[in-house]
Amino acid sequence: YGNFVDDLRVYVRGGTGGMGYPRLGGEGGRGGDVWFVARERITLKSIKEKYPQKRFVAGTGANSSVKALKGEKGKDCEVHVPPGISLVTDDGKQIGELNAAGERFLAARGGLGGTLATNFLPCKGQKRIIHLDLKLIADVGLVGFPNAGKSSLLSKVSHAKPQIASYAFTTIQPELGKIMYADYKQISVADLPGLIEGAHANKGMGHKFLKHVERTKQLLLVVDISGFQLSSKTQFRTAFETILLLTKELELYKEELVTKPALLAINKMDLPCAKDNLHELMSQLQNPQDFLHLLEDEMIPANTLEFKEVIPISTYTGEGIEELKACIRKSIDEEAEQENEEYRKKKLLLLQTSR
């Protein structure tokens, strides 16, 4: 998976409280807390390099004394993490997430200082192991089998410079690019490592890939019009079969992924026979039920993806790229408008019920 780190297991412990002062009824200070704070330009890799022990412990509360009967609170420990982090316990339970810079999460609370109730003995801070699980946040996620041309497409629509080669699996880590529009609107696009059949069962980079798809607002499926074959040992798949297989992988990993708004880019339209293949594919997409009998049962998804637009493109000649950028913009704007409308309705409903 290259040098890309998208999961980090860390130990956090709140500070121990300070000792109480029995003779004068003094209270020890509370132990410090451990906080995760989202910050731009931080990566999990940089945290791993800076703190190889991956241990974060807050300061101990001050003891109560004659000079200060109430001890001071221990020093808090702040850990800067990248936005787009899910916080998961060792048993897989999600306890929080940080999606935007500046958001904070209390990871471990400090222990109470010694008081009369505790016989003036301090309490220890909370301690636990937390997984920092990074899921990219992007407007659009490029989904496709290896060699469909996702990296080439990202380099065409944005200023990103992903590695591109003629063999499968060039991309081994997510790449982020931004589409810049004439009115200065920016839309972020994530090229996610190539999916393969069986990814839902964690074959290839299965879950490492699919978890990033969860955090994209929309999907852009990129499919090779001439079909796809991973190696000489695997079966050849037509463009139509490829679309169904990609849908099936998303569905088996998490059903909600198939409900995301989706666009379809048919790539490599510069190849001979591409026009004929496209004509055949469009008729298959219009009536998919008529062609499902040609496939094995395990390839057929329970729900087919509804594509807002189907755009034929060629990352080699540049054909259809501008149209695709316009479609992405239109789709994102429509979605934002819909969200605003729902938000307005909720507010209105709240106002009416409060009256």
Short mmCIF file of C-alpha atoms in Angstrom, two decimals, residues 106-331:
data_model
loop_
_atom_site.label_atom_id
_atom_site.label_comp_id
_atom_site.label_asym_id
_atom_site.label_seq_id
_atom_site.Cartn_x
_atom_site.Cartn_y
_atom_site.Cartn_z
CA LEU A 106 -11.96 14.00 24.19
CA ALA A 107 -10.01 10.73 23.90
CA ALA A 108 -9.14 10.08 27.58
CA ARG A 109 -10.40 11.94 30.65
CA GLY A 110 -8.06 12.76 33.53
CA GLY A 111 -8.60 11.17 36.98
CA LEU A 112 -10.12 13.10 39.91
CA GLY A 113 -7.87 14.51 42.61
CA GLY A 114 -7.93 13.13 46.16
CA THR A 115 -10.84 14.40 48.29
CA LEU A 116 -12.60 13.42 51.50
CA ALA A 117 -14.85 11.08 49.43
CA THR A 118 -11.82 9.13 48.14
CA ASN A 119 -9.99 9.23 51.46
CA PHE A 120 -7.74 11.92 49.88
CA LEU A 121 -6.29 9.35 47.45
CA PRO A 122 -6.27 10.37 43.76
CA CYS A 123 -7.94 8.46 40.92
CA LYS A 124 -6.14 7.26 37.82
CA GLY A 125 -6.98 8.69 34.41
CA GLN A 126 -8.96 6.86 31.75
CA LYS A 127 -6.80 4.72 29.46
CA ARG A 128 -7.61 3.02 26.18
CA ILE A 129 -6.39 2.02 22.76
CA ILE A 130 -7.88 3.93 19.84
CA HIS A 131 -7.55 3.35 16.10
CA LEU A 132 -7.28 6.54 14.06
CA ASP A 133 -8.98 5.41 10.88
CA LEU A 134 -8.57 7.78 7.94
CA LYS A 135 -11.31 7.88 5.34
CA LEU A 136 -10.69 10.46 2.65
CA ILE A 137 -13.25 13.20 2.35
CA ALA A 138 -13.79 14.11 -1.29
CA ASP A 139 -16.71 15.33 -3.37
CA VAL A 140 -16.22 12.65 -6.01
CA GLY A 141 -14.62 9.20 -5.77
CA LEU A 142 -13.30 7.54 -8.93
CA VAL A 143 -14.28 3.87 -8.91
CA GLY A 144 -13.06 1.32 -11.44
CA PHE A 145 -11.00 -1.78 -12.04
CA PRO A 146 -7.22 -1.41 -12.56
CA ASN A 147 -6.21 0.13 -15.88
CA ALA A 148 -9.62 1.73 -16.54
CA GLY A 149 -7.81 5.09 -16.83
CA LYS A 150 -8.70 6.65 -13.46
CA SER A 151 -5.24 8.12 -12.88
CA SER A 152 -5.11 9.51 -16.44
CA LEU A 153 -8.55 11.05 -15.90
CA LEU A 154 -7.50 12.65 -12.60
CA SER A 155 -4.44 14.19 -14.26
CA LYS A 156 -6.66 15.53 -17.08
CA VAL A 157 -9.34 17.17 -14.93
CA SER A 158 -7.12 18.46 -12.11
CA HIS A 159 -3.55 19.50 -11.28
CA ALA A 160 -2.78 16.18 -9.58
CA LYS A 161 0.16 14.23 -11.02
CA PRO A 162 -0.48 10.55 -10.26
CA GLN A 163 1.89 7.85 -11.52
CA ILE A 164 0.61 6.40 -14.78
CA ALA A 165 1.79 3.24 -16.54
CA SER A 166 0.38 0.68 -18.95
CA TYR A 167 0.07 -2.15 -16.43
CA ALA A 168 -2.60 -2.85 -13.81
CA PHE A 169 -2.13 -1.63 -10.22
CA THR A 170 -0.08 1.49 -10.83
CA THR A 171 -2.04 3.28 -8.13
CA ILE A 172 -1.36 1.87 -4.71
CA GLN A 173 -2.43 4.83 -2.64
CA PRO A 174 -5.34 7.27 -2.86
CA GLU A 175 -4.62 10.43 -4.86
CA LEU A 176 -6.54 13.65 -4.37
CA GLY A 177 -7.00 16.30 -7.05
CA LYS A 178 -9.14 19.41 -7.38
CA ILE A 179 -11.15 20.45 -10.44
CA MET A 180 -10.95 24.25 -10.78
CA TYR A 181 -13.83 26.00 -12.56
CA ALA A 182 -13.88 29.41 -14.25
CA ASP A 183 -15.91 30.91 -11.36
CA TYR A 184 -13.26 29.64 -8.87
CA LYS A 185 -15.47 26.83 -7.57
CA GLN A 186 -13.34 23.82 -6.57
CA ILE A 187 -14.47 20.19 -6.49
CA SER A 188 -12.20 17.56 -4.93
CA VAL A 189 -11.78 14.22 -6.71
CA ALA A 190 -10.19 11.11 -5.17
CA ASP A 191 -8.62 8.44 -7.34
CA LEU A 192 -8.90 5.31 -5.24
CA PRO A 193 -6.71 2.21 -5.73
CA GLY A 194 -7.98 -0.33 -8.26
CA LEU A 195 -10.78 -2.56 -7.14
CA ILE A 196 -10.70 -6.25 -8.09
CA GLU A 197 -13.33 -8.97 -7.99
CA GLY A 198 -13.70 -10.19 -4.43
CA ALA A 199 -12.64 -6.86 -2.91
CA HIS A 200 -15.59 -6.96 -0.49
CA ALA A 201 -13.97 -10.09 1.00
CA ASN A 202 -10.73 -8.07 1.35
CA LYS A 203 -9.04 -9.54 -1.71
CA GLY A 204 -6.37 -7.27 -3.19
CA MET A 205 -6.72 -4.01 -1.28
CA GLY A 206 -10.40 -4.70 -0.62
CA HIS A 207 -11.35 -2.92 2.56
CA LYS A 208 -8.51 -0.42 2.36
CA PHE A 209 -10.02 0.76 -0.90
CA LEU A 210 -13.70 0.48 -0.09
CA LYS A 211 -13.60 2.38 3.21
CA HIS A 212 -12.43 5.48 1.31
CA VAL A 213 -15.45 5.25 -1.00
CA GLU A 214 -17.67 5.73 2.10
CA ARG A 215 -16.40 9.26 2.58
CA THR A 216 -17.06 10.57 -0.94
CA LYS A 217 -20.30 12.42 -1.69
CA GLN A 218 -20.69 10.99 -5.19
CA LEU A 219 -19.27 8.16 -7.28
CA LEU A 220 -17.78 8.39 -10.74
CA LEU A 221 -17.43 4.93 -12.27
CA VAL A 222 -14.67 4.76 -14.89
CA VAL A 223 -15.01 1.82 -17.28
CA ASP A 224 -12.88 0.70 -20.23
CA ILE A 225 -15.17 0.44 -23.28
CA SER A 226 -13.20 -2.55 -24.59
CA GLY A 227 -13.70 -4.54 -21.36
CA PHE A 228 -11.25 -5.69 -18.71
CA GLN A 229 -9.10 -8.68 -17.84
CA LEU A 230 -6.85 -8.57 -14.75
CA SER A 231 -4.51 -11.34 -15.93
CA SER A 232 -4.40 -14.31 -18.30
CA LYS A 233 -5.72 -16.51 -15.47
CA THR A 234 -8.85 -14.44 -14.84
CA GLN A 235 -11.96 -14.17 -16.96
CA PHE A 236 -12.44 -11.38 -19.51
CA ARG A 237 -15.27 -8.99 -18.62
CA THR A 238 -17.16 -6.74 -21.04
CA ALA A 239 -17.88 -3.10 -20.11
CA PHE A 240 -21.45 -4.05 -19.09
CA GLU A 241 -20.20 -6.90 -16.88
CA THR A 242 -17.59 -4.57 -15.39
CA ILE A 243 -20.29 -2.08 -14.33
CA LEU A 244 -22.35 -4.86 -12.70
CA LEU A 245 -19.28 -6.29 -10.93
CA LEU A 246 -18.26 -2.89 -9.56
CA THR A 247 -21.82 -2.38 -8.32
CA LYS A 248 -21.79 -5.83 -6.74
CA GLU A 249 -18.49 -5.15 -4.90
CA LEU A 250 -19.80 -1.85 -3.51
CA GLU A 251 -23.09 -3.46 -2.49
CA LEU A 252 -21.48 -6.44 -0.73
CA TYR A 253 -19.18 -4.15 1.26
CA LYS A 254 -21.93 -1.73 2.33
CA GLU A 255 -25.37 -1.45 0.77
CA GLU A 256 -25.60 2.33 1.29
CA LEU A 257 -22.76 2.88 -1.20
CA VAL A 258 -25.09 1.95 -4.07
CA THR A 259 -27.52 4.71 -3.05
CA LYS A 260 -24.93 7.45 -3.60
CA PRO A 261 -25.41 9.71 -6.65
CA ALA A 262 -23.32 8.24 -9.50
CA LEU A 263 -21.98 9.23 -12.91
CA LEU A 264 -20.51 6.86 -15.48
CA ALA A 265 -17.47 7.71 -17.64
CA ILE A 266 -16.88 5.33 -20.54
CA ASN A 267 -13.15 5.66 -21.26
CA LYS A 268 -10.85 4.79 -24.22
CA MET A 269 -13.29 6.00 -26.89
CA ASP A 270 -10.27 6.54 -29.19
CA LEU A 271 -9.90 2.74 -29.65
CA PRO A 272 -11.17 1.04 -32.82
CA CYS A 273 -14.67 -0.53 -32.46
CA ALA A 274 -15.34 1.80 -29.47
CA LYS A 275 -18.40 3.35 -31.17
CA ASP A 276 -20.00 -0.08 -31.81
CA ASN A 277 -19.21 -1.21 -28.26
CA LEU A 278 -20.72 1.98 -26.87
CA HIS A 279 -23.92 1.50 -28.89
CA GLU A 280 -24.24 -2.05 -27.51
CA LEU A 281 -23.47 -0.93 -23.94
CA MET A 282 -26.09 1.85 -24.02
CA SER A 283 -28.81 -0.60 -25.06
CA GLN A 284 -27.68 -2.96 -22.24
CA LEU A 285 -27.80 -0.13 -19.68
CA GLN A 286 -31.28 0.96 -20.80
CA ASN A 287 -32.72 -2.54 -20.28
CA PRO A 288 -30.29 -4.36 -17.96
CA GLN A 289 -32.91 -7.00 -17.04
CA ASP A 290 -32.85 -8.37 -20.61
CA PHE A 291 -29.15 -9.19 -20.39
CA LEU A 292 -28.79 -10.53 -16.85
CA HIS A 293 -29.42 -14.13 -17.99
CA LEU A 294 -26.00 -14.02 -19.72
CA LEU A 295 -24.22 -13.68 -16.35
CA GLU A 296 -23.58 -16.01 -13.41
CA ASP A 297 -25.93 -15.39 -10.47
CA GLU A 298 -23.15 -14.33 -8.09
CA MET A 299 -22.25 -11.43 -10.43
CA ILE A 300 -25.69 -9.87 -10.39
CA PRO A 301 -26.17 -7.08 -7.83
CA ALA A 302 -29.46 -6.85 -5.92
CA ASN A 303 -29.79 -3.16 -6.92
CA THR A 304 -28.37 -1.63 -10.06
CA LEU A 305 -26.71 1.78 -9.85
CA GLU A 306 -28.78 4.63 -11.27
CA PHE A 307 -26.44 6.86 -13.30
CA LYS A 308 -27.32 10.54 -13.54
CA GLU A 309 -25.28 10.83 -16.74
CA VAL A 310 -23.27 8.52 -19.01
CA ILE A 311 -20.35 10.34 -20.63
CA PRO A 312 -18.10 8.78 -23.30
CA ILE A 313 -14.54 10.11 -22.89
CA SER A 314 -10.97 9.54 -24.01
CA THR A 315 -8.20 10.55 -21.63
CA TYR A 316 -5.81 10.04 -24.60
CA THR A 317 -7.42 12.55 -27.00
CA GLY A 318 -9.27 14.66 -24.41
CA GLU A 319 -12.67 13.88 -25.94
CA GLY A 320 -15.58 14.42 -23.52
CA ILE A 321 -13.40 15.72 -20.65
CA GLU A 322 -14.99 19.21 -20.58
CA GLU A 323 -18.48 17.68 -20.76
CA LEU A 324 -17.58 15.37 -17.87
CA LYS A 325 -16.35 18.32 -15.76
CA ALA A 326 -19.62 20.14 -16.46
CA CYS A 327 -21.66 17.05 -15.47
CA ILE A 328 -19.71 16.65 -12.21
CA ARG A 329 -20.34 20.33 -11.39
CA LYS A 330 -24.06 20.07 -12.21
CA SER A 331 -24.45 16.90 -10.11
#
